[in-house]
Amino acid sequence: MDFRIGFGYDVHQLQQGLPFWLGGVQIEHTKGSLGHSDGDALIHAICDAMLGAANLGDIGVHFPDTDPSLKGIDSKILLRKTMDIIAQIGYTIGNIDSTICLQRPKVKDYIPKMQAELAKALDVEPQQISIKATTTEKLGFVGREEGVTAYAVVLLRKN
């Protein structure tokens, strides 16, 4: 099979006083993502999509939250390690399409920097990475600013 498609989803609770990392970029906000790592929901969704496309489980299988060595880790490191896993079985990234759901803050001005950071970690071109952002129109936990969600679809190509 020359092409594989994977879907990823992640959610993190937002809490006052934590740093907010999204797409490998620190976002200015009063709240940040609670997580075992740095809580970067977008990167975690992309990792899950990559691993799913390769039928290799999910991020929790490869980087469990029970591993003390991963406490507070920069999610770009997890993304790079996921890319290494994918490369070992002969695949590269074709493209990534992703969506961030977040009521506040608005992140559209951060998207080009996120694309650049993700591209650097994955050794691809920024134009291979689509990032969109939306709100939930104040509905649900995202609308109440209690959390952030991210979705990603990844196309892998056989080398």
PDB file of C-alpha atoms in Angstrom:
ATOM      1  CA  MET A   1       0.000   0.000   0.000  1.00  0.00           C
ATOM      2  CA  ASP A   2       1.529   3.317  -1.082  1.00  0.00           C
ATOM      3  CA  PHE A   3      -0.707   5.671   0.935  1.00  0.00           C
ATOM      4  CA  ARG A   4      -2.106   5.489   4.472  1.00  0.00           C
ATOM      5  CA  ILE A   5      -4.539   7.916   6.124  1.00  0.00           C
ATOM      6  CA  GLY A   6      -4.854   8.415   9.879  1.00  0.00           C
ATOM      7  CA  PHE A   7      -7.101  10.443  12.158  1.00  0.00           C
ATOM      8  CA  GLY A   8      -6.138  11.871  15.543  1.00  0.00           C
ATOM      9  CA  TYR A   9      -7.975  13.648  18.337  1.00  0.00           C
ATOM     10  CA  ASP A  10      -6.818  15.082  21.642  1.00  0.00           C
ATOM     11  CA  VAL A  11      -8.291  17.121  24.458  1.00  0.00           C
ATOM     12  CA  HIS A  12      -6.698  18.865  27.414  1.00  0.00           C
ATOM     13  CA  GLN A  13      -8.155  20.666  30.369  1.00  0.00           C
ATOM     14  CA  LEU A  14      -7.190  24.327  30.704  1.00  0.00           C
ATOM     15  CA  GLN A  15      -6.070  25.621  34.098  1.00  0.00           C
ATOM     16  CA  GLN A  16      -5.025  29.024  35.402  1.00  0.00           C
ATOM     17  CA  GLY A  17      -1.319  29.743  35.636  1.00  0.00           C
ATOM     18  CA  LEU A  18      -0.001  26.972  33.376  1.00  0.00           C
ATOM     19  CA  PRO A  19       1.968  27.665  30.190  1.00  0.00           C
ATOM     20  CA  PHE A  20      -0.145  27.149  27.063  1.00  0.00           C
ATOM     21  CA  TRP A  21       1.599  25.198  24.305  1.00  0.00           C
ATOM     22  CA  LEU A  22      -0.156  24.594  21.002  1.00  0.00           C
ATOM     23  CA  GLY A  23       1.454  23.451  17.765  1.00  0.00           C
ATOM     24  CA  GLY A  24       4.888  23.740  19.345  1.00  0.00           C
ATOM     25  CA  VAL A  25       4.369  27.427  20.128  1.00  0.00           C
ATOM     26  CA  GLN A  26       3.791  29.021  23.511  1.00  0.00           C
ATOM     27  CA  ILE A  27       0.545  30.996  23.343  1.00  0.00           C
ATOM     28  CA  GLU A  28      -0.016  34.050  25.521  1.00  0.00           C
ATOM     29  CA  HIS A  29      -2.975  33.267  27.793  1.00  0.00           C
ATOM     30  CA  THR A  30      -3.922  33.171  31.461  1.00  0.00           C
ATOM     31  CA  LYS A  31      -4.592  29.423  31.228  1.00  0.00           C
ATOM     32  CA  GLY A  32      -2.574  26.502  29.972  1.00  0.00           C
ATOM     33  CA  SER A  33      -3.062  22.826  29.203  1.00  0.00           C
ATOM     34  CA  LEU A  34      -2.928  20.312  32.011  1.00  0.00           C
ATOM     35  CA  GLY A  35      -1.058  17.185  30.967  1.00  0.00           C
ATOM     36  CA  HIS A  36       1.725  14.741  31.758  1.00  0.00           C
ATOM     37  CA  SER A  37       3.823  16.322  28.999  1.00  0.00           C
ATOM     38  CA  ASP A  38       3.523  19.998  28.054  1.00  0.00           C
ATOM     39  CA  GLY A  39      -0.120  19.315  27.111  1.00  0.00           C
ATOM     40  CA  ASP A  40       0.140  20.340  23.438  1.00  0.00           C
ATOM     41  CA  ALA A  41      -3.200  19.023  22.135  1.00  0.00           C
ATOM     42  CA  LEU A  42      -2.418  19.767  18.476  1.00  0.00           C
ATOM     43  CA  ILE A  43       0.846  17.843  18.466  1.00  0.00           C
ATOM     44  CA  HIS A  44      -0.760  14.956  20.334  1.00  0.00           C
ATOM     45  CA  ALA A  45      -3.564  14.760  17.754  1.00  0.00           C
ATOM     46  CA  ILE A  46      -0.998  14.770  14.927  1.00  0.00           C
ATOM     47  CA  CYS A  47       1.023  11.991  16.627  1.00  0.00           C
ATOM     48  CA  ASP A  48      -2.142   9.904  17.005  1.00  0.00           C
ATOM     49  CA  ALA A  49      -3.024  10.450  13.343  1.00  0.00           C
ATOM     50  CA  MET A  50       0.465   9.410  12.218  1.00  0.00           C
ATOM     51  CA  LEU A  51       0.484   6.310  14.410  1.00  0.00           C
ATOM     52  CA  GLY A  52      -3.067   5.424  13.393  1.00  0.00           C
ATOM     53  CA  ALA A  53      -2.220   5.679   9.698  1.00  0.00           C
ATOM     54  CA  ALA A  54       0.617   3.219  10.279  1.00  0.00           C
ATOM     55  CA  ASN A  55      -1.601   0.943  12.432  1.00  0.00           C
ATOM     56  CA  LEU A  56       0.818   1.338  15.343  1.00  0.00           C
ATOM     57  CA  GLY A  57      -1.585   2.214  18.140  1.00  0.00           C
ATOM     58  CA  ASP A  58      -1.683   5.669  19.657  1.00  0.00           C
ATOM     59  CA  ILE A  59       0.440   8.154  21.543  1.00  0.00           C
ATOM     60  CA  GLY A  60      -0.362   6.494  24.880  1.00  0.00           C
ATOM     61  CA  VAL A  61       1.078   3.182  23.666  1.00  0.00           C
ATOM     62  CA  HIS A  62       4.400   4.763  22.671  1.00  0.00           C
ATOM     63  CA  PHE A  63       4.623   7.562  25.249  1.00  0.00           C
ATOM     64  CA  PRO A  64       2.538   6.542  28.295  1.00  0.00           C
ATOM     65  CA  ASP A  65       1.613   9.081  30.956  1.00  0.00           C
ATOM     66  CA  THR A  66       2.896   6.596  33.515  1.00  0.00           C
ATOM     67  CA  ASP A  67       6.484   7.102  32.291  1.00  0.00           C
ATOM     68  CA  PRO A  68       8.188   9.567  34.676  1.00  0.00           C
ATOM     69  CA  SER A  69      10.841  10.385  32.058  1.00  0.00           C
ATOM     70  CA  LEU A  70       8.122  12.007  29.935  1.00  0.00           C
ATOM     71  CA  LYS A  71       6.845  14.311  32.704  1.00  0.00           C
ATOM     72  CA  GLY A  72       6.771  17.862  31.303  1.00  0.00           C
ATOM     73  CA  ILE A  73       8.439  16.828  28.026  1.00  0.00           C
ATOM     74  CA  ASP A  74       8.278  19.162  25.045  1.00  0.00           C
ATOM     75  CA  SER A  75       5.723  17.585  22.705  1.00  0.00           C
ATOM     76  CA  LYS A  76       7.898  18.474  19.707  1.00  0.00           C
ATOM     77  CA  ILE A  77      10.254  15.749  20.977  1.00  0.00           C
ATOM     78  CA  LEU A  78       7.354  13.272  20.952  1.00  0.00           C
ATOM     79  CA  LEU A  79       6.461  14.412  17.424  1.00  0.00           C
ATOM     80  CA  ARG A  80      10.033  13.893  16.231  1.00  0.00           C
ATOM     81  CA  LYS A  81      10.127  10.434  17.844  1.00  0.00           C
ATOM     82  CA  THR A  82       6.804   9.596  16.177  1.00  0.00           C
ATOM     83  CA  MET A  83       8.256  10.684  12.832  1.00  0.00           C
ATOM     84  CA  ASP A  84      11.249   8.398  13.470  1.00  0.00           C
ATOM     85  CA  ILE A  85       8.876   5.471  14.152  1.00  0.00           C
ATOM     86  CA  ILE A  86       7.028   6.181  10.892  1.00  0.00           C
ATOM     87  CA  ALA A  87      10.275   6.501   8.949  1.00  0.00           C
ATOM     88  CA  GLN A  88      11.514   3.134  10.296  1.00  0.00           C
ATOM     89  CA  ILE A  89       8.640   1.411   8.508  1.00  0.00           C
ATOM     90  CA  GLY A  90       9.284   3.337   5.307  1.00  0.00           C
ATOM     91  CA  TYR A  91       6.752   6.180   5.376  1.00  0.00           C
ATOM     92  CA  THR A  92       6.954   9.957   5.085  1.00  0.00           C
ATOM     93  CA  ILE A  93       4.381  12.688   5.585  1.00  0.00           C
ATOM     94  CA  GLY A  94       2.316  13.600   2.531  1.00  0.00           C
ATOM     95  CA  ASN A  95       0.291  16.261   4.294  1.00  0.00           C
ATOM     96  CA  ILE A  96      -1.457  17.107   7.552  1.00  0.00           C
ATOM     97  CA  ASP A  97      -4.841  18.782   7.917  1.00  0.00           C
ATOM     98  CA  SER A  98      -5.745  19.863  11.446  1.00  0.00           C
ATOM     99  CA  THR A  99      -8.295  21.870  13.401  1.00  0.00           C
ATOM    100  CA  ILE A 100      -7.971  23.455  16.836  1.00  0.00           C
ATOM    101  CA  CYS A 101     -11.178  24.073  18.819  1.00  0.00           C
ATOM    102  CA  LEU A 102     -10.649  26.817  21.368  1.00  0.00           C
ATOM    103  CA  GLN A 103     -12.928  29.588  22.586  1.00  0.00           C
ATOM    104  CA  ARG A 104     -10.107  31.874  23.719  1.00  0.00           C
ATOM    105  CA  PRO A 105      -7.503  33.039  22.937  1.00  0.00           C
ATOM    106  CA  LYS A 106      -7.740  33.556  19.195  1.00  0.00           C
ATOM    107  CA  VAL A 107      -4.791  31.709  17.651  1.00  0.00           C
ATOM    108  CA  LYS A 108      -4.935  32.619  13.958  1.00  0.00           C
ATOM    109  CA  ASP A 109      -1.916  34.914  14.249  1.00  0.00           C
ATOM    110  CA  TYR A 110       0.123  32.031  15.709  1.00  0.00           C
ATOM    111  CA  ILE A 111      -0.667  29.587  12.881  1.00  0.00           C
ATOM    112  CA  PRO A 112       2.282  30.450  10.577  1.00  0.00           C
ATOM    113  CA  LYS A 113       4.711  29.968  13.488  1.00  0.00           C
ATOM    114  CA  MET A 114       2.999  26.672  14.410  1.00  0.00           C
ATOM    115  CA  GLN A 115       3.358  25.486  10.808  1.00  0.00           C
ATOM    116  CA  ALA A 116       7.051  26.389  10.849  1.00  0.00           C
ATOM    117  CA  GLU A 117       7.695  24.638  14.191  1.00  0.00           C
ATOM    118  CA  LEU A 118       5.833  21.480  13.166  1.00  0.00           C
ATOM    119  CA  ALA A 119       7.520  21.423   9.748  1.00  0.00           C
ATOM    120  CA  LYS A 120      10.929  21.691  11.408  1.00  0.00           C
ATOM    121  CA  ALA A 121      10.159  18.813  13.799  1.00  0.00           C
ATOM    122  CA  LEU A 122       8.817  16.626  10.976  1.00  0.00           C
ATOM    123  CA  ASP A 123      11.401  17.654   8.347  1.00  0.00           C
ATOM    124  CA  VAL A 124       8.688  18.691   5.871  1.00  0.00           C
ATOM    125  CA  GLU A 125       7.667  21.952   4.230  1.00  0.00           C
ATOM    126  CA  PRO A 126       5.273  24.263   6.122  1.00  0.00           C
ATOM    127  CA  GLN A 127       2.830  24.155   3.182  1.00  0.00           C
ATOM    128  CA  GLN A 128       2.335  20.429   3.912  1.00  0.00           C
ATOM    129  CA  ILE A 129       0.713  21.379   7.226  1.00  0.00           C
ATOM    130  CA  SER A 130      -2.751  22.923   7.323  1.00  0.00           C
ATOM    131  CA  ILE A 131      -3.908  24.331  10.658  1.00  0.00           C
ATOM    132  CA  LYS A 132      -7.361  25.785  11.112  1.00  0.00           C
ATOM    133  CA  ALA A 133      -8.890  27.219  14.273  1.00  0.00           C
ATOM    134  CA  THR A 134     -12.482  27.535  15.373  1.00  0.00           C
ATOM    135  CA  THR A 135     -14.582  28.118  18.467  1.00  0.00           C
ATOM    136  CA  THR A 136     -17.568  26.116  19.645  1.00  0.00           C
ATOM    137  CA  GLU A 137     -19.737  29.253  19.792  1.00  0.00           C
ATOM    138  CA  LYS A 138     -19.537  29.161  23.617  1.00  0.00           C
ATOM    139  CA  LEU A 139     -21.044  25.645  23.743  1.00  0.00           C
ATOM    140  CA  GLY A 140     -19.663  22.775  25.830  1.00  0.00           C
ATOM    141  CA  PHE A 141     -16.439  22.606  27.831  1.00  0.00           C
ATOM    142  CA  VAL A 142     -14.500  24.321  25.043  1.00  0.00           C
ATOM    143  CA  GLY A 143     -17.035  27.139  24.928  1.00  0.00           C
ATOM    144  CA  ARG A 144     -16.828  27.534  28.697  1.00  0.00           C
ATOM    145  CA  GLU A 145     -13.029  27.807  28.296  1.00  0.00           C
ATOM    146  CA  GLU A 146     -12.426  24.678  30.355  1.00  0.00           C
ATOM    147  CA  GLY A 147     -10.473  22.869  27.663  1.00  0.00           C
ATOM    148  CA  VAL A 148      -8.977  22.713  24.185  1.00  0.00           C
ATOM    149  CA  THR A 149      -9.488  20.045  21.533  1.00  0.00           C
ATOM    150  CA  ALA A 150      -7.556  19.302  18.372  1.00  0.00           C
ATOM    151  CA  TYR A 151      -8.221  17.065  15.386  1.00  0.00           C
ATOM    152  CA  ALA A 152      -5.765  15.943  12.714  1.00  0.00           C
ATOM    153  CA  VAL A 153      -5.779  13.901   9.539  1.00  0.00           C
ATOM    154  CA  VAL A 154      -2.455  12.723   8.142  1.00  0.00           C
ATOM    155  CA  LEU A 155      -1.585  11.226   4.771  1.00  0.00           C
ATOM    156  CA  LEU A 156       1.505   8.994   4.841  1.00  0.00           C
ATOM    157  CA  ARG A 157       3.356   8.040   1.671  1.00  0.00           C
ATOM    158  CA  LYS A 158       5.494   4.950   1.222  1.00  0.00           C
ATOM    159  CA  ASN A 159       9.116   5.859   0.385  1.00  0.00           C
TER     160      ASN A 159
END
